[in-house]
CSV table of C-alpha atoms in Angstrom, one decimal:
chain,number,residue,atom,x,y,z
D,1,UNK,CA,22.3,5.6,-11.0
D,2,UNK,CA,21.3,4.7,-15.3
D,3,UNK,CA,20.7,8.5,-16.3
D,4,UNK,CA,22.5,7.8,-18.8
D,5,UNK,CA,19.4,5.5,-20.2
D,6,UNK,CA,17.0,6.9,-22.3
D,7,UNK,CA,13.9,5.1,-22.4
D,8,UNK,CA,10.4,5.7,-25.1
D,9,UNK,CA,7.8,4.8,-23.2
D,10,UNK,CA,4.6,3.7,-25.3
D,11,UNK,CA,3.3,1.8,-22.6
D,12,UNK,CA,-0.9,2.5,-20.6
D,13,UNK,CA,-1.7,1.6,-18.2
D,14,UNK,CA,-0.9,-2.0,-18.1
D,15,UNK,CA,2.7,-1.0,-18.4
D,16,UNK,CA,3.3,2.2,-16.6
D,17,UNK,CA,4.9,0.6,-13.3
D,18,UNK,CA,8.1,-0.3,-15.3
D,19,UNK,CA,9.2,3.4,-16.6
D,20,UNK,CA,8.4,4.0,-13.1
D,21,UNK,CA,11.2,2.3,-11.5
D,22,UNK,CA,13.3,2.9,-13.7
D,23,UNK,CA,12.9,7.0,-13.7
D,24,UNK,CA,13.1,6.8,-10.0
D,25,UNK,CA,16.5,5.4,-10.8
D,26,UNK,CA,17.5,7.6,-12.9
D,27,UNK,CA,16.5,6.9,-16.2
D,28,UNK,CA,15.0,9.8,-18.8
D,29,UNK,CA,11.9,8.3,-19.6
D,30,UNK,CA,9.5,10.2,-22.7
D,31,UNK,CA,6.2,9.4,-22.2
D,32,UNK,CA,4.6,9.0,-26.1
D,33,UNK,CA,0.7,9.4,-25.9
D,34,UNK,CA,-1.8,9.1,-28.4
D,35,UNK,CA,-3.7,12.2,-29.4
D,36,UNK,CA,-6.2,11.5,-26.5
D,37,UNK,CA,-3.9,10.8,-24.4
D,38,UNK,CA,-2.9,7.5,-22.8
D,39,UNK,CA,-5.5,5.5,-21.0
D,40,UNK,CA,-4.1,5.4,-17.2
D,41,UNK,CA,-5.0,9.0,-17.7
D,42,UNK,CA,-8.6,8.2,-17.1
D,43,UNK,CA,-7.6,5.4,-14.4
D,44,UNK,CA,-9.4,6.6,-11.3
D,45,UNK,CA,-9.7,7.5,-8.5
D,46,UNK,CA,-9.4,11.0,-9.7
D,47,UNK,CA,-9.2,14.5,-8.1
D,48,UNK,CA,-12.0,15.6,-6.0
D,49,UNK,CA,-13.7,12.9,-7.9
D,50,UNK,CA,-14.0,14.6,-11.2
D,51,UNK,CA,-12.9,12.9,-14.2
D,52,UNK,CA,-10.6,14.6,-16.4
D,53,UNK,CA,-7.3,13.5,-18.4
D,54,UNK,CA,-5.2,15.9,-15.8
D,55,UNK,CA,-7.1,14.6,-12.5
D,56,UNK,CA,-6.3,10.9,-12.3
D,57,UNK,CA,-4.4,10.2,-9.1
D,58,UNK,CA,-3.3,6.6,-10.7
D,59,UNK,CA,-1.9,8.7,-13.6
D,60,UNK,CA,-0.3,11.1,-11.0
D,61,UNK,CA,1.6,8.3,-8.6
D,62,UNK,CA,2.8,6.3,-11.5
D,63,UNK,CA,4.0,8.9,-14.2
D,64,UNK,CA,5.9,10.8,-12.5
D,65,UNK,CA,9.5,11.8,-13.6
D,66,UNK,CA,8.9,12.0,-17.2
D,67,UNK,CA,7.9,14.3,-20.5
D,68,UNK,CA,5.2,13.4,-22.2
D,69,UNK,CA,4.9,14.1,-26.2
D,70,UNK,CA,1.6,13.2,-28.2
D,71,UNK,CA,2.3,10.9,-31.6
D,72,UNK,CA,-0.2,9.3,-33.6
D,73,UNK,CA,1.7,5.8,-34.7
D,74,UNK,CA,-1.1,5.0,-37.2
D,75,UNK,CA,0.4,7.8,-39.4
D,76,UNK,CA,3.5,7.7,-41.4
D,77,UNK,CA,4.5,10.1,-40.7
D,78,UNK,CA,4.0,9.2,-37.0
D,79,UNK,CA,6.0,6.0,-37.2
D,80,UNK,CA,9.0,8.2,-38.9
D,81,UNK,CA,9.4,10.3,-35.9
D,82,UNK,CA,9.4,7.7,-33.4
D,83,UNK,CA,11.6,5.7,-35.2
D,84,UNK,CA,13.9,8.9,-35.2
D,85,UNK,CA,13.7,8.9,-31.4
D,86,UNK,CA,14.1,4.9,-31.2
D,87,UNK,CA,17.8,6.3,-32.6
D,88,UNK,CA,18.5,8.0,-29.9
D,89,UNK,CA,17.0,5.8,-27.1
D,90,UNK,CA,18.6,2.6,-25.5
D,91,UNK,CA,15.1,1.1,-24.5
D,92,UNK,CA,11.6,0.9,-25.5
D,93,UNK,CA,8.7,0.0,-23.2
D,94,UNK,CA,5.2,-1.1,-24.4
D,95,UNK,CA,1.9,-2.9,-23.7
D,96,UNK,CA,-0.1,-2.8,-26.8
D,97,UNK,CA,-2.0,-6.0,-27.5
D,98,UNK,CA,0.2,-9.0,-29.2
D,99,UNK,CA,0.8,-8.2,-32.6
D,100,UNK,CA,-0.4,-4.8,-32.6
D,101,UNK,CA,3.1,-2.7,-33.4
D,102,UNK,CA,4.5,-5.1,-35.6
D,103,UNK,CA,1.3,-4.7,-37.9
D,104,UNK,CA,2.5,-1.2,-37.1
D,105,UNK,CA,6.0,-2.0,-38.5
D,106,UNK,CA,7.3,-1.0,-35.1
D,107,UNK,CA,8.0,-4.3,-33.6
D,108,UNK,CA,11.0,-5.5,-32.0
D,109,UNK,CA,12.2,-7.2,-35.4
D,110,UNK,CA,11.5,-3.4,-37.0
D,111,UNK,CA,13.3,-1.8,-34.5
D,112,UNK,CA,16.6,-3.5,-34.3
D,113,UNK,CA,17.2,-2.3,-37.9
D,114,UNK,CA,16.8,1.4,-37.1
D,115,UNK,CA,19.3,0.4,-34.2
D,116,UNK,CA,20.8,-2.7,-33.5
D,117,UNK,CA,21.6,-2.6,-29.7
D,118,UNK,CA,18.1,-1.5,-28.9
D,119,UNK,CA,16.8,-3.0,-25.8
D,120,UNK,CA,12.5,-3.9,-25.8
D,121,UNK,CA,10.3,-4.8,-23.3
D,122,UNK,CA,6.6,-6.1,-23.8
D,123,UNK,CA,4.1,-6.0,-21.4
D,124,UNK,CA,0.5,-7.9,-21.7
D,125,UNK,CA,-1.6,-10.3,-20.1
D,126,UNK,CA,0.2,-13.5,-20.5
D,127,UNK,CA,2.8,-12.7,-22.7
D,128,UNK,CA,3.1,-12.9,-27.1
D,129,UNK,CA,3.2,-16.6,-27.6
D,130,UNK,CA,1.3,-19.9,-25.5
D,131,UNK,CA,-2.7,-20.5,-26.5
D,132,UNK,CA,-3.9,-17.4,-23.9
D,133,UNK,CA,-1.5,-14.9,-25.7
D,134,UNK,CA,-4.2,-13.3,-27.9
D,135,UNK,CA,-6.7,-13.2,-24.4
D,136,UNK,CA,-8.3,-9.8,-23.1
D,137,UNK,CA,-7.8,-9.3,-19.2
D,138,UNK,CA,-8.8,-7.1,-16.4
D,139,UNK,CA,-7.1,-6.8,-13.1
D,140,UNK,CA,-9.7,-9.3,-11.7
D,141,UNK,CA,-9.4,-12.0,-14.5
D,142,UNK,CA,-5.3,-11.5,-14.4
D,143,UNK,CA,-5.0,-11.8,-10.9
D,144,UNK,CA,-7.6,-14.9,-10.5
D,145,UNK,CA,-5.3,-16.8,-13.5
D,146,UNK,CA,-2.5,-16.1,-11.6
D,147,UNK,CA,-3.3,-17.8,-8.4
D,148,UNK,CA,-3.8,-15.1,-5.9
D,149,UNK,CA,-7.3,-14.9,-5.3
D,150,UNK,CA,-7.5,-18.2,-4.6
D,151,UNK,CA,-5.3,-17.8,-1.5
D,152,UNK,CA,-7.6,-14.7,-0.6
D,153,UNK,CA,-10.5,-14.4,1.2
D,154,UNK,CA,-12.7,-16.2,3.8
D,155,UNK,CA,-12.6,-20.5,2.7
D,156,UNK,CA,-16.4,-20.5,2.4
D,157,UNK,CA,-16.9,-17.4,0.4
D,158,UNK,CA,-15.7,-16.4,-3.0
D,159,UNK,CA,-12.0,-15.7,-3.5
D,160,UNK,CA,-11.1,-12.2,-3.9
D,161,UNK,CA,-8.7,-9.5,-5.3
D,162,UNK,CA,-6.5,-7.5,-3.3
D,163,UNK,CA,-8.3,-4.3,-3.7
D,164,UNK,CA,-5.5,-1.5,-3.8
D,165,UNK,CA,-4.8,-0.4,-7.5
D,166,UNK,CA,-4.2,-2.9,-10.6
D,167,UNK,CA,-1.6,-5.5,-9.1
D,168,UNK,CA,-1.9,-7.5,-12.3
D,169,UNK,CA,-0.6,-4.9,-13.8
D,170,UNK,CA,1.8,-2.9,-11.6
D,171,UNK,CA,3.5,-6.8,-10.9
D,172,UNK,CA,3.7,-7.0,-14.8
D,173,UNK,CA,5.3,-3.6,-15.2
D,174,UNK,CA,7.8,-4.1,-12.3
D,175,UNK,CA,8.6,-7.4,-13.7
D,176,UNK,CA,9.6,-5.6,-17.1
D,177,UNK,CA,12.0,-2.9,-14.7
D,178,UNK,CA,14.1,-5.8,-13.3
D,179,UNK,CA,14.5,-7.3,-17.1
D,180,UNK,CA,15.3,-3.8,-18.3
D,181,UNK,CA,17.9,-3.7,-15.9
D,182,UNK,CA,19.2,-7.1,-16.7
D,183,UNK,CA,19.3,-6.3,-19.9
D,184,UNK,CA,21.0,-3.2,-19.8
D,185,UNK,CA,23.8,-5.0,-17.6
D,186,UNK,CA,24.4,-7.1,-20.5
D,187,UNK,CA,24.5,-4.2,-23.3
D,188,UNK,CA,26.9,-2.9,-21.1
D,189,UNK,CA,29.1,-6.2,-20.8
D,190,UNK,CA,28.4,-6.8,-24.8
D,191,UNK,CA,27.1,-4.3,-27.1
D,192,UNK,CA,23.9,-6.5,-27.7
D,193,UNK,CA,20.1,-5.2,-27.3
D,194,UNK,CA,17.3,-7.9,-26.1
D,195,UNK,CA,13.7,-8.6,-26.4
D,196,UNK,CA,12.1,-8.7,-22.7
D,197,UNK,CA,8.6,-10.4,-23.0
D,198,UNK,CA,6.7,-10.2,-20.0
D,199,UNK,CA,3.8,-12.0,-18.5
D,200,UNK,CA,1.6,-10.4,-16.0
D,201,UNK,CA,0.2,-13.7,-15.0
D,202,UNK,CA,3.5,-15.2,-14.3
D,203,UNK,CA,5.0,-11.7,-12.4
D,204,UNK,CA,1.9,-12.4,-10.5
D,205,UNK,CA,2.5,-16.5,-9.7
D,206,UNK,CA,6.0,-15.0,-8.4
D,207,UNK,CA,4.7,-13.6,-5.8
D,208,UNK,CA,3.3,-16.9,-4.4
D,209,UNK,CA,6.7,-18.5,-3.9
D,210,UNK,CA,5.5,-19.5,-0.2
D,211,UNK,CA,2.5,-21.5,-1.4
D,212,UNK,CA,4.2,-24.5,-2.8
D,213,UNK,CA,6.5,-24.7,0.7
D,214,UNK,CA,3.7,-25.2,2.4
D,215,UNK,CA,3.4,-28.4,0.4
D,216,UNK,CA,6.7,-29.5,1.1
D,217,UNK,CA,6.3,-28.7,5.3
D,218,UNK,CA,2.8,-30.1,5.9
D,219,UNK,CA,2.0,-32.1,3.1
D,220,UNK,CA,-1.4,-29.7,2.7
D,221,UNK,CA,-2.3,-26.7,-0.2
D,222,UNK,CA,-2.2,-23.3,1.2
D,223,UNK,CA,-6.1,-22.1,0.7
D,224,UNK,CA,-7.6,-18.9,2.0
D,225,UNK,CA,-8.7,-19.4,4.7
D,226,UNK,CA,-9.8,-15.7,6.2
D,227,UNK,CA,-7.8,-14.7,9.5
D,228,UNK,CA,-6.5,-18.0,9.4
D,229,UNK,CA,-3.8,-19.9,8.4
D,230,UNK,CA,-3.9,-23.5,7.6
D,231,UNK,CA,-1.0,-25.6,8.9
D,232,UNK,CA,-1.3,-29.3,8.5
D,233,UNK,CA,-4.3,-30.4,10.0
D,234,UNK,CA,-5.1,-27.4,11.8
D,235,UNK,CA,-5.9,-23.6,11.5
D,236,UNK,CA,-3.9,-20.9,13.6
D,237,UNK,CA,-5.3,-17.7,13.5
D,238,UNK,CA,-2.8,-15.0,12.7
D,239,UNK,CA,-5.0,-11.5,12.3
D,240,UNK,CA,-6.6,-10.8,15.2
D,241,UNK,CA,-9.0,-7.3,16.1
D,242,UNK,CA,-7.8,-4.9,18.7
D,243,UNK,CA,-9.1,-1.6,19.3
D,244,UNK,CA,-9.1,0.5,16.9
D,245,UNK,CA,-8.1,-1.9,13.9
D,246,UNK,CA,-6.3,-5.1,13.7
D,247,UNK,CA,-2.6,-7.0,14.3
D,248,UNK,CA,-1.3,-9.7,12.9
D,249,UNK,CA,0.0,-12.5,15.4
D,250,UNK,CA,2.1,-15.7,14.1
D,251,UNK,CA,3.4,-18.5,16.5
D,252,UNK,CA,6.0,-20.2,13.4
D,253,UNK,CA,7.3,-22.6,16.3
D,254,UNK,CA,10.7,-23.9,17.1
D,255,UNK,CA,13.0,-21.9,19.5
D,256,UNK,CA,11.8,-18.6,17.5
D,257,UNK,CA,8.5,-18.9,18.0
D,258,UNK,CA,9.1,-20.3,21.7
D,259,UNK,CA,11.1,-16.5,22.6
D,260,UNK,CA,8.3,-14.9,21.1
D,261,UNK,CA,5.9,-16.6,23.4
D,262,UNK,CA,8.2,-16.2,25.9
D,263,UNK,CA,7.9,-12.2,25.8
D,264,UNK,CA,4.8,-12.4,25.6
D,265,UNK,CA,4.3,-13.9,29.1
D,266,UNK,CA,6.3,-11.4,30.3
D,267,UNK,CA,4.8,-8.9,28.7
D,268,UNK,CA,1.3,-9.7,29.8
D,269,UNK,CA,2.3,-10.6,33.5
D,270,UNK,CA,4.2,-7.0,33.4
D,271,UNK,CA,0.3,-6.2,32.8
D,272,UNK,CA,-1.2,-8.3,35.3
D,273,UNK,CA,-2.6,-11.0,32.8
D,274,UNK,CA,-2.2,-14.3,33.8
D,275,UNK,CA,-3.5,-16.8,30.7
D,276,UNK,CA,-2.8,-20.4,31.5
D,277,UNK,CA,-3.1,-20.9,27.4
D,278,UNK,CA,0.2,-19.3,27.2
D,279,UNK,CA,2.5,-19.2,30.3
D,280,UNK,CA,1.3,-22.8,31.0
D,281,UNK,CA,2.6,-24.3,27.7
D,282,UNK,CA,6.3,-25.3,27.0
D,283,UNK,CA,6.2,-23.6,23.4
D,284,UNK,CA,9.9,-25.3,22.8
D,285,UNK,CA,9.0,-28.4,22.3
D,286,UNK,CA,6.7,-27.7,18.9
D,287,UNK,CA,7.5,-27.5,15.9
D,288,UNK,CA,6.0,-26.2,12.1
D,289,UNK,CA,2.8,-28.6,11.9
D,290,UNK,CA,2.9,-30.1,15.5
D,291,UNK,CA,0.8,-28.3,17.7
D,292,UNK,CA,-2.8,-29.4,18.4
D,293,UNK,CA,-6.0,-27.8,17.3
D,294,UNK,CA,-6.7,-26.9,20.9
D,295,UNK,CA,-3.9,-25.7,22.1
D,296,UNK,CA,-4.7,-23.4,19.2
D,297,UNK,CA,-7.9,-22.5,20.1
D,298,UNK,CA,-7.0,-21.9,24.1
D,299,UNK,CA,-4.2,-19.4,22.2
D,300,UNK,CA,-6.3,-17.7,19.9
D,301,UNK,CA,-8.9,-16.9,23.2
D,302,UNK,CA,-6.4,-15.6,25.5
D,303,UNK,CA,-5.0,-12.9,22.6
D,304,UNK,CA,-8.3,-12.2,21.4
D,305,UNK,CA,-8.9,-11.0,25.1
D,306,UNK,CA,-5.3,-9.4,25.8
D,307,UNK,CA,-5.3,-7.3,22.1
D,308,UNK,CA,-9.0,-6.2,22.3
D,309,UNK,CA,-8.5,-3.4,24.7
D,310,UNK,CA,-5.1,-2.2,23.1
D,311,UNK,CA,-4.2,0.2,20.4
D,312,UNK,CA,-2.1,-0.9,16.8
D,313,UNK,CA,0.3,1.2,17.9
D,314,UNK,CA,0.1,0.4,21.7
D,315,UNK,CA,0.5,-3.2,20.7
D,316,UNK,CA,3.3,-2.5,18.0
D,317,UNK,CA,5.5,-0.9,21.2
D,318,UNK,CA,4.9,-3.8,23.4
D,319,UNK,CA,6.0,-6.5,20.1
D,320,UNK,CA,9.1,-4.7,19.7
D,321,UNK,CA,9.9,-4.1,23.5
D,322,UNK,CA,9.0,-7.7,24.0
D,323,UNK,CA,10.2,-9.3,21.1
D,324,UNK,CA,6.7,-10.5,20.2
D,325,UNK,CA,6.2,-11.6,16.3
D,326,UNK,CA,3.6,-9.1,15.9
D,327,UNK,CA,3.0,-6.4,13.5
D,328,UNK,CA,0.0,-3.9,13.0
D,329,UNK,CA,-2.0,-3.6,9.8
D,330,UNK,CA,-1.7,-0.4,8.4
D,331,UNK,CA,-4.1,1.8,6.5
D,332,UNK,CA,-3.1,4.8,4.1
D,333,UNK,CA,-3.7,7.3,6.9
D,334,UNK,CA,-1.1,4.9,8.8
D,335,UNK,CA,1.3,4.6,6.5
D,336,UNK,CA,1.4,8.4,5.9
D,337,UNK,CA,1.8,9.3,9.5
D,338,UNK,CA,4.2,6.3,10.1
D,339,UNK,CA,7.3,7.7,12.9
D,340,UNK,CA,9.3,5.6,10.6
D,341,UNK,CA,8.6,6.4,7.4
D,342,UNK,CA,8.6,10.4,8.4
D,343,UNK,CA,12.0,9.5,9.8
D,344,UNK,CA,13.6,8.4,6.7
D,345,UNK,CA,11.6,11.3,4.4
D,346,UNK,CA,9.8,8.7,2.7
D,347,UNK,CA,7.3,10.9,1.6
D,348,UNK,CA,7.8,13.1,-0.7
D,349,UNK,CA,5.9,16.6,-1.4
D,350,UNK,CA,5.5,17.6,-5.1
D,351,UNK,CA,3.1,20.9,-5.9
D,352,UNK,CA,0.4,20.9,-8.5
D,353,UNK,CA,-0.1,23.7,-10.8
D,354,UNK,CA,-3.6,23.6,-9.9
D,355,UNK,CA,-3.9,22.8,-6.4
D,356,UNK,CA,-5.4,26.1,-5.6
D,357,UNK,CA,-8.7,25.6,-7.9
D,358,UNK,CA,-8.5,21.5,-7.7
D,359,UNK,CA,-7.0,19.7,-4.5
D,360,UNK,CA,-8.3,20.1,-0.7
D,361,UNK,CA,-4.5,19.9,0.6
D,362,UNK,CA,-1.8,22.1,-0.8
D,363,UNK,CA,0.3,19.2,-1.9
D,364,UNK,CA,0.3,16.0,-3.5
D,365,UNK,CA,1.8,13.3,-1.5
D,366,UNK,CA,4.3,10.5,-2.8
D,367,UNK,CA,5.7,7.4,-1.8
D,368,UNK,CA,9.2,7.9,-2.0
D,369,UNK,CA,12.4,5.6,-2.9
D,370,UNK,CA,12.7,2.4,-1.9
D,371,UNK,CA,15.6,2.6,-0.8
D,372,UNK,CA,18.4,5.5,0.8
D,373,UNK,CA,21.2,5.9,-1.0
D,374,UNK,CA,23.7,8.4,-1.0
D,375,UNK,CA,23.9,11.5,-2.9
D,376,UNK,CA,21.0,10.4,-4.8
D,377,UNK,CA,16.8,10.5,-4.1
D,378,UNK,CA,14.9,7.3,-5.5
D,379,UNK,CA,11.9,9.0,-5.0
D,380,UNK,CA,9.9,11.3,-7.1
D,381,UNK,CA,11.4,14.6,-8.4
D,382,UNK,CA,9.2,15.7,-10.6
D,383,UNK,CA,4.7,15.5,-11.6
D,384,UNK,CA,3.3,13.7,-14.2
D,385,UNK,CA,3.2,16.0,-17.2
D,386,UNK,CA,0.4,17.0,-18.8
D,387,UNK,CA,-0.5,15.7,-22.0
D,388,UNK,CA,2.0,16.3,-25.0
D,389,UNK,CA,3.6,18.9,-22.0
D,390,UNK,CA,6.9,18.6,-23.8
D,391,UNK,CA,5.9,17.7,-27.2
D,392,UNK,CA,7.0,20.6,-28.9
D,393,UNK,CA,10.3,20.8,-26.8
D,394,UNK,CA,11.3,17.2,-28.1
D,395,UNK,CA,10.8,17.4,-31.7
D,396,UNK,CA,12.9,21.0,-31.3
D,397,UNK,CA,15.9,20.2,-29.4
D,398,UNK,CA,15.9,16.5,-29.9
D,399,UNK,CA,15.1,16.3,-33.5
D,400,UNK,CA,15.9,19.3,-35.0
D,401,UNK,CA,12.3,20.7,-36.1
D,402,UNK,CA,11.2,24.2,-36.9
D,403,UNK,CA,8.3,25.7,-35.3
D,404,UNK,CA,6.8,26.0,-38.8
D,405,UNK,CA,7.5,22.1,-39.4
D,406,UNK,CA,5.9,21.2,-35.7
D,407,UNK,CA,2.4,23.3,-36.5
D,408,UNK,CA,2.4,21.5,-39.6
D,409,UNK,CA,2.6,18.4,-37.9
D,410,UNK,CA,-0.2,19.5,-35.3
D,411,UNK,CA,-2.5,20.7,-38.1
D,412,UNK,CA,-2.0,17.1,-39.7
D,413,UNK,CA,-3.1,15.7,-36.6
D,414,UNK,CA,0.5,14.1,-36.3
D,415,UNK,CA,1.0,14.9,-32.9
């Protein structure tokens, strides 16, 4: 796919997701780490929950498919060497605070004179300029400024996060992969490098696109609103409990959502369920934002009562064999035992070195590509490295370095 693009990855945790992609695409990616290491090393949840630079499953899912060399940039010796690699590399990925490298001397307007066409992406909070450049953020703060909490949550309660992982930052880092690639596309239409600054907060107010068309078909501001969704004047329930989890129903109206009510007549009198809510209501004739509270609420009873006694999966089967909009909500164990994803070899097995004195399975499970394409795997080839695993190999073949001149460089506390 780009394995031909060589990438120098400076980038913690904040940034990590973009080198991601782009490895699983192709791309050789070296990881440089400060002495200590980098911080989404000490990002838990970590192995058997001991903490340790090698035992941080958040390193371990996102830094896969690269080598990882240690560099301290605060020398000059430092800078030197990275700036010999920045010759060799086509793009450069980092997440330090605004400001930071070019007080370094390694900014973008540094770089482009060690080599012209180099391509740079920046990932932080907001971005480097606008009065909240210079702002601190967590996950929490980020993803409150940037709209989603406030569509999350029960509407009497406090808004909250999704809790899987750092969205604010894995948004922000996929953000930078898609303006990598765009900017790679151009170096290969013109020669020319570019500066890619990203904004977490606005990767994250992407993916509310939907809110503001709620505006234009009802006139109303989505909210949270818990298991409900607000449409118009009235509130449709659309996650609903069964037994041993929960489903997600939605009724969008108009002749789509008048054959999925339609199967689900049949599917319930197949069952011997006769609800006067639903086979006693000409669903055609509604459309988005029409349909009255209480025909709402005589819905919502009769599913509440027809799901309860059913499985995810067992209601999955009838959706699909009855052309019901319904979908289950899946957990992790779901998703990893999923017929589909098995079916397409989504997941991915990768051995630790150390699974026999450190991991309760024998392998480490990953997500795999996105996509299936052919003759080539998306997904995961290789672990995360240890830190500075390849150090020595890099400034060797790569650079040209003795073994003398590298433990002079480890004695100096270069790398």
């Amino acid at each position: 796919m780009i394995s031909e693009i060589k990438v120098l990855d400076l980038s913690d945790k904040r940034g990590i997701m973009c080198s991601k992609v782009l490895s699983g695409l192709g791309a050789q990616v070296i990881q440089v780490e400060p002495i200590a290491g980098s911080d989404a090393r000490m990002q838990g949840p970590f192995i058997n929950d001991v903490p340790g630079i090698e035992r941080s499953l958040y390193w371990h899912a996102y830094a896969t498919d690269r080598r990882s060399m240690t560099l301290d940039l605060t020398l000059t010796r430092g800078r030197q060497i990275f700036k010999d690699l920045v010759r060799r590399s086509d793009v450069v990925i980092e997440s330090s605070d605004p400001g930071y490298l070019p007080s370094l001397n390694l900014g973008y307007s540094d770089l482009v004179k060690v080599k012209t066409d180099i391509i740079m992406a920046s990932v932080t909070p907001f971005g480097q300029t606008g009065p909240k450049s210079d702002y601190l953020a967590t996950d929490l703060t980020g993803v409150a400024l940037g709209g989603s909490m406030y569509l999350t949550g029960e509407k009497d309660r406090a808004p909250v996060r999704i809790g899987h992982s750092q969205q604010f930052w894995l948004l922000g880092g996929a953000a930078a992969s898609a303006g990598v690639m765009i900017a790679a596309f151009h170096h290969s239409q013109t020669g020319e490098g570019q500066y890619i600054d990203v904004s977490c907060q606005q990767a994250v107010s992407r993916t509310l696109s939907h809110a503001p068309q709620i505006w234009d078909l009802s006139g109303e501001n989505l909210s949270r609103n818990g298991a409900y969704r607000k449409i118009g004047n009235v509130s449709m329930r659309i996650t609903y409990p069964c037994s041993d989890g929960e489903v997600s129903f939605f009724y969008p109206a108009g002749k789509v959502g008048a054959r999925s009510m339609d199967g689900l007549a049949k599917w319930m009198s197949n069952e011997g369920v006769h609800e006067k809510a639903i086979t006693n209501v000409d669903w055609s004739k509604f459309e988005f934002g029409t349909i009255s509270q209480e025909v709402l609420d005589d819905l919502e009873s009769a599913l509440l009562k027809f799901f309860s006694n059913k499985t995810k999966s067992e209601l999955s089967a009838g959706a699909v064999k009855f052309r019901v909009i319904l979908f289950q909500l899946n957990s992790s164990e779901d998703l990893l035992n999923n017929a589909q994803l098995r079916a397409r070899g989504f997941w991915t097995p990768l051995n630790h070195p150390l699974e026999s004195n450190n991991f309760r399975h024998s392998q480490l499970q990953h997500p795999g590509g996105f996509a299936s394409i052919d003759n080539f795997n998306l997904g995961p080839k290789a672990l995360a490295p240890s830190l500075g695993q390849h150090t020595n190999q890099i400034l060797y073949r790569e650079l040209g370095y003795t073994e003398t001149q590298i433990e002079s460089l480890r004695l100096s506390h270069v790398i």
